[in-house]
mmCIF file of C-alpha atoms in Angstrom:
data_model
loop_
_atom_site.group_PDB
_atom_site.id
_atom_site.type_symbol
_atom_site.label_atom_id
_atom_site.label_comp_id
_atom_site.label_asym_id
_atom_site.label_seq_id
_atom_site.Cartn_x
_atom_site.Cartn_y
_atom_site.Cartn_z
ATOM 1 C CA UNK A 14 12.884 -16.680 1.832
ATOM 2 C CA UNK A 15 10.055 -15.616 4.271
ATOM 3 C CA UNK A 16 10.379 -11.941 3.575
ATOM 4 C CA UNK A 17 8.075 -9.770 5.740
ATOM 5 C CA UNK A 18 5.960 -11.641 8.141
ATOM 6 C CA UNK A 19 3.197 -9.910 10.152
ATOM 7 C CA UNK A 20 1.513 -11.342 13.470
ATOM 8 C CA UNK A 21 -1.129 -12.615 14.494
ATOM 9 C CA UNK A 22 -2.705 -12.412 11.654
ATOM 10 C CA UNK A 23 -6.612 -12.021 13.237
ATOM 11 C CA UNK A 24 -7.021 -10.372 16.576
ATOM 12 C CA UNK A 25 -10.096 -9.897 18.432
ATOM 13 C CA UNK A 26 -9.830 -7.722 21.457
ATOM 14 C CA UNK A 27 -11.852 -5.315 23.847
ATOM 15 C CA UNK A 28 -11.721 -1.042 24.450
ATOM 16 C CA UNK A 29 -9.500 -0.385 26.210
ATOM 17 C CA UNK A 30 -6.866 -2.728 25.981
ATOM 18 C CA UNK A 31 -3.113 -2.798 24.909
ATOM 19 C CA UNK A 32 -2.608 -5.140 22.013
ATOM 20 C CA UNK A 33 0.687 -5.441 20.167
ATOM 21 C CA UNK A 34 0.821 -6.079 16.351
ATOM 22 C CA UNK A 35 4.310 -7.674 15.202
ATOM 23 C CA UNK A 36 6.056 -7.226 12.158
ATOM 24 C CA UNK A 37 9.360 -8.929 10.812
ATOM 25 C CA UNK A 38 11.374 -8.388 7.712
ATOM 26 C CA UNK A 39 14.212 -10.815 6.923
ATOM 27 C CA UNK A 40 16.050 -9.026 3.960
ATOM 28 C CA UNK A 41 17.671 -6.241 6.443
ATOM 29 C CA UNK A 42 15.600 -3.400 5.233
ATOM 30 C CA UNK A 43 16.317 0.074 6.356
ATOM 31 C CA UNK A 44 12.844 1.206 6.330
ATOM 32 C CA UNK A 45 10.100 -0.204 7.594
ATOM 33 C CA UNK A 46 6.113 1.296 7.837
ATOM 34 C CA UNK A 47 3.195 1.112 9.116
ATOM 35 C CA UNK A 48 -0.485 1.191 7.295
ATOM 36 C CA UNK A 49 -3.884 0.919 8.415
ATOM 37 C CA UNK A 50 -6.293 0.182 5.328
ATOM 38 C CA UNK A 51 -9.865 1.503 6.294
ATOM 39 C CA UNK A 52 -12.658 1.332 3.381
ATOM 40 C CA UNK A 53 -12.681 5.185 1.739
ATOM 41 C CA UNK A 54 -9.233 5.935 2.827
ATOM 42 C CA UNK A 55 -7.231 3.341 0.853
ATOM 43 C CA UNK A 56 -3.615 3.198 2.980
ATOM 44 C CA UNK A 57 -2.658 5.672 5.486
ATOM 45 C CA UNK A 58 0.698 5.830 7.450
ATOM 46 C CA UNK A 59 0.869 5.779 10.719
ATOM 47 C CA UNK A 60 4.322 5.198 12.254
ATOM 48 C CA UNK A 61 7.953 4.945 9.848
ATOM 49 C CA UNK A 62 11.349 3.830 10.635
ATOM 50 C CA UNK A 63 14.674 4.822 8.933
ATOM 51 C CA UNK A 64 16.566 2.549 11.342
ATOM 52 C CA UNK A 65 16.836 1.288 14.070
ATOM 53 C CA UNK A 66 15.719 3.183 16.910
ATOM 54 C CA UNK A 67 14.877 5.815 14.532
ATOM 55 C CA UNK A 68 10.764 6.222 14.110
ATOM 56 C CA UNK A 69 8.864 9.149 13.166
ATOM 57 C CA UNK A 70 5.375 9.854 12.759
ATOM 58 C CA UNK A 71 2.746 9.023 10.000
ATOM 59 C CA UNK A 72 -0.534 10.463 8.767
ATOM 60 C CA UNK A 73 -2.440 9.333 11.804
ATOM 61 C CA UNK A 74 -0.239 8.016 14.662
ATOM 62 C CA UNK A 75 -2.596 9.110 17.758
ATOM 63 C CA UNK A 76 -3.220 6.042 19.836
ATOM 64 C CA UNK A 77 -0.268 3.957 18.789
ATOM 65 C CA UNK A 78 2.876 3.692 19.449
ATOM 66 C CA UNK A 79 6.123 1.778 18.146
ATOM 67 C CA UNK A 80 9.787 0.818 18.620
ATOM 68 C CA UNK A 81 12.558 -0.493 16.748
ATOM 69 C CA UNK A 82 15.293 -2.006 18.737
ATOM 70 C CA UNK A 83 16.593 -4.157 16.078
ATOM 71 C CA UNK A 84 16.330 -3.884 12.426
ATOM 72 C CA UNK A 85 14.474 -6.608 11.450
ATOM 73 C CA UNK A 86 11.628 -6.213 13.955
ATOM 74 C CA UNK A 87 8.926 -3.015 13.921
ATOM 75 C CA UNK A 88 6.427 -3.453 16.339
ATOM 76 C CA UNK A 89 2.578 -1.591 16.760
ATOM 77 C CA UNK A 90 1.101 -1.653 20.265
ATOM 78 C CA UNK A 91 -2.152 0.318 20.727
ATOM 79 C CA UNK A 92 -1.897 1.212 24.739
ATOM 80 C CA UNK A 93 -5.629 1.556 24.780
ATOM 81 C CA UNK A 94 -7.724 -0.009 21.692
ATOM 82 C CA UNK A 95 -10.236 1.751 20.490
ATOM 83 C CA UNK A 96 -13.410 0.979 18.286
ATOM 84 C CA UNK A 97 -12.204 3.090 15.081
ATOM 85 C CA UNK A 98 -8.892 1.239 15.495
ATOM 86 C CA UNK A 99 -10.983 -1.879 13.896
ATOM 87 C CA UNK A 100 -8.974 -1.753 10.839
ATOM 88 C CA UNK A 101 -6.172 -3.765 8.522
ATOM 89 C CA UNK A 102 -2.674 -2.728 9.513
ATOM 90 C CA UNK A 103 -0.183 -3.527 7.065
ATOM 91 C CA UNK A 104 3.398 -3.634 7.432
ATOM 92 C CA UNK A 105 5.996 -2.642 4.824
ATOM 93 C CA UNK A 106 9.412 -2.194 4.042
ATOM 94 C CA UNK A 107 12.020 -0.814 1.447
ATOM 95 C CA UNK A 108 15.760 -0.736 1.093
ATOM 96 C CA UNK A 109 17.790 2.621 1.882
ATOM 97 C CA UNK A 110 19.177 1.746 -1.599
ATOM 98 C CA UNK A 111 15.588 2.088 -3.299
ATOM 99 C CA UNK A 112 15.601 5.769 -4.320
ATOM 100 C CA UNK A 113 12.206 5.410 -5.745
ATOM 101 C CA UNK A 114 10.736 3.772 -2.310
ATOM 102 C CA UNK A 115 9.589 0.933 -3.646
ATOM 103 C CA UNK A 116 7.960 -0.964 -0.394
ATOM 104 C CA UNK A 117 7.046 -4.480 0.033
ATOM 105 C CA UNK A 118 4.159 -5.400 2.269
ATOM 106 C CA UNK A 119 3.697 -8.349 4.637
ATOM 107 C CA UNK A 120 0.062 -10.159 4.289
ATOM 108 C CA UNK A 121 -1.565 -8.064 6.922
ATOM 109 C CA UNK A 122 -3.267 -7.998 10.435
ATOM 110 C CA UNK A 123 -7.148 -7.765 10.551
ATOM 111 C CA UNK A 124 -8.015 -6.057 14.257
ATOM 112 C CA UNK A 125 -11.311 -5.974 15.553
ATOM 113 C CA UNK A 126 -12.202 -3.734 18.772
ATOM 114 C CA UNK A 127 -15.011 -4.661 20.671
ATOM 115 C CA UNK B 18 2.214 18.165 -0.778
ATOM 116 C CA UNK B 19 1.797 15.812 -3.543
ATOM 117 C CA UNK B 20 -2.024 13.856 -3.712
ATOM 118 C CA UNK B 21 -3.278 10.537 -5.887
ATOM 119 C CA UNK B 22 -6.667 10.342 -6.842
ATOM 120 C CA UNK B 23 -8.203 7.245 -8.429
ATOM 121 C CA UNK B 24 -11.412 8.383 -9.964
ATOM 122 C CA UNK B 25 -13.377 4.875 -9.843
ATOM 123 C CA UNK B 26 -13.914 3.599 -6.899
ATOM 124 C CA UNK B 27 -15.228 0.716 -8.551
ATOM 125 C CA UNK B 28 -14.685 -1.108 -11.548
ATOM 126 C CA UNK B 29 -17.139 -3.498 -13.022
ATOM 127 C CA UNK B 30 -16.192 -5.393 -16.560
ATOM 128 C CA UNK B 31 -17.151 -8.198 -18.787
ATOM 129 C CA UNK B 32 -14.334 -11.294 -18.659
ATOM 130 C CA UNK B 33 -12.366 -10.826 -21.752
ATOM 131 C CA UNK B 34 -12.823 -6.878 -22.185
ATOM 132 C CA UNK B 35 -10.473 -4.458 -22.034
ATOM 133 C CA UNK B 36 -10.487 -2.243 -18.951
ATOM 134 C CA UNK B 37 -8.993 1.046 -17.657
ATOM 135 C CA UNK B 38 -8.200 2.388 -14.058
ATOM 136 C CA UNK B 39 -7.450 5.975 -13.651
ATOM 137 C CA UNK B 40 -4.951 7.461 -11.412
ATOM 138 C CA UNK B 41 -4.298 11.297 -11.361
ATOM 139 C CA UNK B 42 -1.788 13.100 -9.199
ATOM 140 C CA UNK B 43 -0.739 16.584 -8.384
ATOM 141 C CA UNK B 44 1.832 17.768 -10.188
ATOM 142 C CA UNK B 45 5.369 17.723 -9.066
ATOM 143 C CA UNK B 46 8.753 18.525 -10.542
ATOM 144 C CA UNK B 47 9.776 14.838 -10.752
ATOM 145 C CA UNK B 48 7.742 11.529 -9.977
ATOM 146 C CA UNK B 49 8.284 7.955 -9.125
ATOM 147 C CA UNK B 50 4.857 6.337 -9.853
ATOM 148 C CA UNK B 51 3.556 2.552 -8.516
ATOM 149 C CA UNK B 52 0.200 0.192 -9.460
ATOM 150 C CA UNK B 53 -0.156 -1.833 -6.245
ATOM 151 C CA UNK B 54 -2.785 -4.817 -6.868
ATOM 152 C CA UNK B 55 -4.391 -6.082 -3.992
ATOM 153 C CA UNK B 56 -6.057 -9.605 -4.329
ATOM 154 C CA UNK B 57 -8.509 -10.492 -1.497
ATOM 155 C CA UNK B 58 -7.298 -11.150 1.898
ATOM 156 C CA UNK B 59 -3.556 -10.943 0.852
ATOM 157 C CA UNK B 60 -1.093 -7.889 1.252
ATOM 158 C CA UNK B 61 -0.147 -5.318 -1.424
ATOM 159 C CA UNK B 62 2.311 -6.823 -4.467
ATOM 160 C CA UNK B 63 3.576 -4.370 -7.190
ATOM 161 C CA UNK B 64 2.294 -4.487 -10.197
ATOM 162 C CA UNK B 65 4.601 -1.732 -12.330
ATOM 163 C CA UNK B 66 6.385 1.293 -11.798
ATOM 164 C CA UNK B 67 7.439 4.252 -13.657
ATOM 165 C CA UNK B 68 10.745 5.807 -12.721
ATOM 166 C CA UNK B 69 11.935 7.219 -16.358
ATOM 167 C CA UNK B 70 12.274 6.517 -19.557
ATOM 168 C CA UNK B 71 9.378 5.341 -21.569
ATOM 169 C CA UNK B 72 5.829 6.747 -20.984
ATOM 170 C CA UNK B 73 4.787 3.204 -21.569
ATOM 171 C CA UNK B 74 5.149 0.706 -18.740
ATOM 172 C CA UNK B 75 4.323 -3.085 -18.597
ATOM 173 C CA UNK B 76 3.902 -4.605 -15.649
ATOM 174 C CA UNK B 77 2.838 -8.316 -14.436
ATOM 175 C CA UNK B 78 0.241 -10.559 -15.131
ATOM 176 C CA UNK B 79 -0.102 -8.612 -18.800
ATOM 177 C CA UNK B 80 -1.375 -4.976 -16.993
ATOM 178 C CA UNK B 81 0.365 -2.059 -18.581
ATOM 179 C CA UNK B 82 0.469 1.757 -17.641
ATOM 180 C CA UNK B 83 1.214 5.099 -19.323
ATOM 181 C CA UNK B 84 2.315 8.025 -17.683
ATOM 182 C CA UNK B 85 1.289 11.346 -19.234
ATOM 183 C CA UNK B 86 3.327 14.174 -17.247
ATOM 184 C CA UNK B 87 0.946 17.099 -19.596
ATOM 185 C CA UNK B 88 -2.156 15.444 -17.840
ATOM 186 C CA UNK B 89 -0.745 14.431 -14.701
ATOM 187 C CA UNK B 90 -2.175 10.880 -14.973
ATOM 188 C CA UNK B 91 -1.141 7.370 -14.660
ATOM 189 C CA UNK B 92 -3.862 5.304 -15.941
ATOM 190 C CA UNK B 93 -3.758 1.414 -15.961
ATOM 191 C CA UNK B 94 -4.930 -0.878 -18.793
ATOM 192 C CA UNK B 95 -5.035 -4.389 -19.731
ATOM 193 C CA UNK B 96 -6.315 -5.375 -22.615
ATOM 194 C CA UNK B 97 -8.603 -8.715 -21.800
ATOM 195 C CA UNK B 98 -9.372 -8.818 -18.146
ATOM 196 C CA UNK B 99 -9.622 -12.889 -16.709
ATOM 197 C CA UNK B 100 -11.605 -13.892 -13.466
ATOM 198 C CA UNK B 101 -8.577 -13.731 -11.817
ATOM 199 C CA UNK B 102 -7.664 -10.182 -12.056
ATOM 200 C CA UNK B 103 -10.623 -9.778 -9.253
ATOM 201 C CA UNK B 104 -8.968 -7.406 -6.603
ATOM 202 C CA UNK B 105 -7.972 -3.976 -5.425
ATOM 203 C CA UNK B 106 -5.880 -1.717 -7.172
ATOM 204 C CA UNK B 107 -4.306 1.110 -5.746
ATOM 205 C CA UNK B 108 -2.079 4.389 -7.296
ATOM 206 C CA UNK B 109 1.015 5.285 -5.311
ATOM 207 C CA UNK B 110 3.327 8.364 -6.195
ATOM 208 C CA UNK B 111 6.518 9.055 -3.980
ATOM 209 C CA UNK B 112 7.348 12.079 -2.511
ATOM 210 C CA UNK B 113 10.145 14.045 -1.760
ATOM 211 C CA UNK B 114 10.931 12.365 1.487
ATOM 212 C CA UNK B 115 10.539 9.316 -0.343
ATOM 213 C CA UNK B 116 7.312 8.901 1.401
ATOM 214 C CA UNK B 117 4.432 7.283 -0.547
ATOM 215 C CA UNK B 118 1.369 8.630 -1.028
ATOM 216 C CA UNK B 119 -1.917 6.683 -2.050
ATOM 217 C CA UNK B 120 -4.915 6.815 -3.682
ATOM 218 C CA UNK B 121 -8.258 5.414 -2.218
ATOM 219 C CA UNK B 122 -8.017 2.318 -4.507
ATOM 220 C CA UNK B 123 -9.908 1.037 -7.105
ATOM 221 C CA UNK B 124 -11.795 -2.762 -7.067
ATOM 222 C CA UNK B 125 -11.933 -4.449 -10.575
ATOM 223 C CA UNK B 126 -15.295 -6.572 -10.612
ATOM 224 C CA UNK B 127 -15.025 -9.429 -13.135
ATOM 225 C CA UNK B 128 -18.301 -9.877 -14.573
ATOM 226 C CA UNK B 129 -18.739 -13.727 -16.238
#
């Protein structure tokens, strides 16, 4: 029962380069989202998924960039990091079934841009 | 578009006392309304949720909310607070693309 899974978990990196957050969901979601949890914002979207290969985006989606090839698997590569991309990126999911949209998170990737 | 505001940015409070967190939103013809607790270094976990029904919602770990559609608030309350409730909580309401939209969160600081 591993649920959502997010990795690595810490990353350290440098401007300017392309770093690729992973995120995997094991109870076939339809949905799946991305956060980024900055201190004074609280969550904000940046990329969603309905489906696969279906993504649309967020709040504030400049300077990433996903895919979803299979359903299980939702991806976040920044091409170029940047310093305010230091942040927490969470990863969610919910069911197409949940009409509400309750979403369940995975534990979270702390980035740090250098 | 709908907004959540959580007044409090920070809570402090005695072990033992009772303690409220406020959540407004803006007003919409029909909500779907979440308490997300955040405990440190870990992902978000629900705590309740108000789809219908009863204004009066009980969640985990003994937290409880009421939704009052006149005021447009969502306000969360336990009545004894333990060390362990130490964390972030954050307001949610859905939208109608089923989006979720958060407030800035608010961090409950057990006092001993």
């Amino acid at each position: 029962d591993a649920g959502i899974t997010q990795s690595p978990r810490y990353k350290i990196t440098e401007t300017g380069r392309q770093v690729t957050l992973m995120c995997h969901q094991t109870w076939s979601h339809s949905y799946m989202f991305w956060y980024r949890q900055d201190l004074g914002h609280g969550l904000r979207l940046i990329y969603y998924s309905a489906a696969a290969d279906i993504t649309d985006k967020g709040e504030v989606p400049d300077g990433y960039v996903v895919s979803r090839s299979k359903t299980e698997n939702f991806p976040l590569t920044l091409e170029s990091a940047t310093r305010s991309q230091t942040s927490v990126y969470f990863c969610a999911s919910r069911s197409l079934g949940s009409s509400y949209n309750e979403q369940f998170f995975g534990p979270g990737t702390r980035l740090t841009v250098l | 578009a709908q907004s959540v505001t959580q007044l409090d940015s920070q809570v402090p409070v005695f072990e033992e006392a009772p303690v409220e967190l406020r959540c407004n939103y803006s007003s919409s013809v029909s909500v779907y309304l979440f308490w997300y607790v955040q405990y440190p270094n870990q992902g978000l976990q629900l705590l309740l949720k108000y789809l219908s029904g009863s204004t009066l919602v009980k969640g985990i770990n003994g937290f409880e909310a009421e939704f009052n559609k006149s005021q447009t608030s969502f306000h969360l309350r336990k009545p004894s607070v333990h060390i362990s409730d130490t964390a972030e909580y954050f307001c949610a309401v859905s939208d109608s693309n089923y989006q979720l939209i958060w407030g800035a969160g608010t961090k409950l600081i057990i006092k001993p």
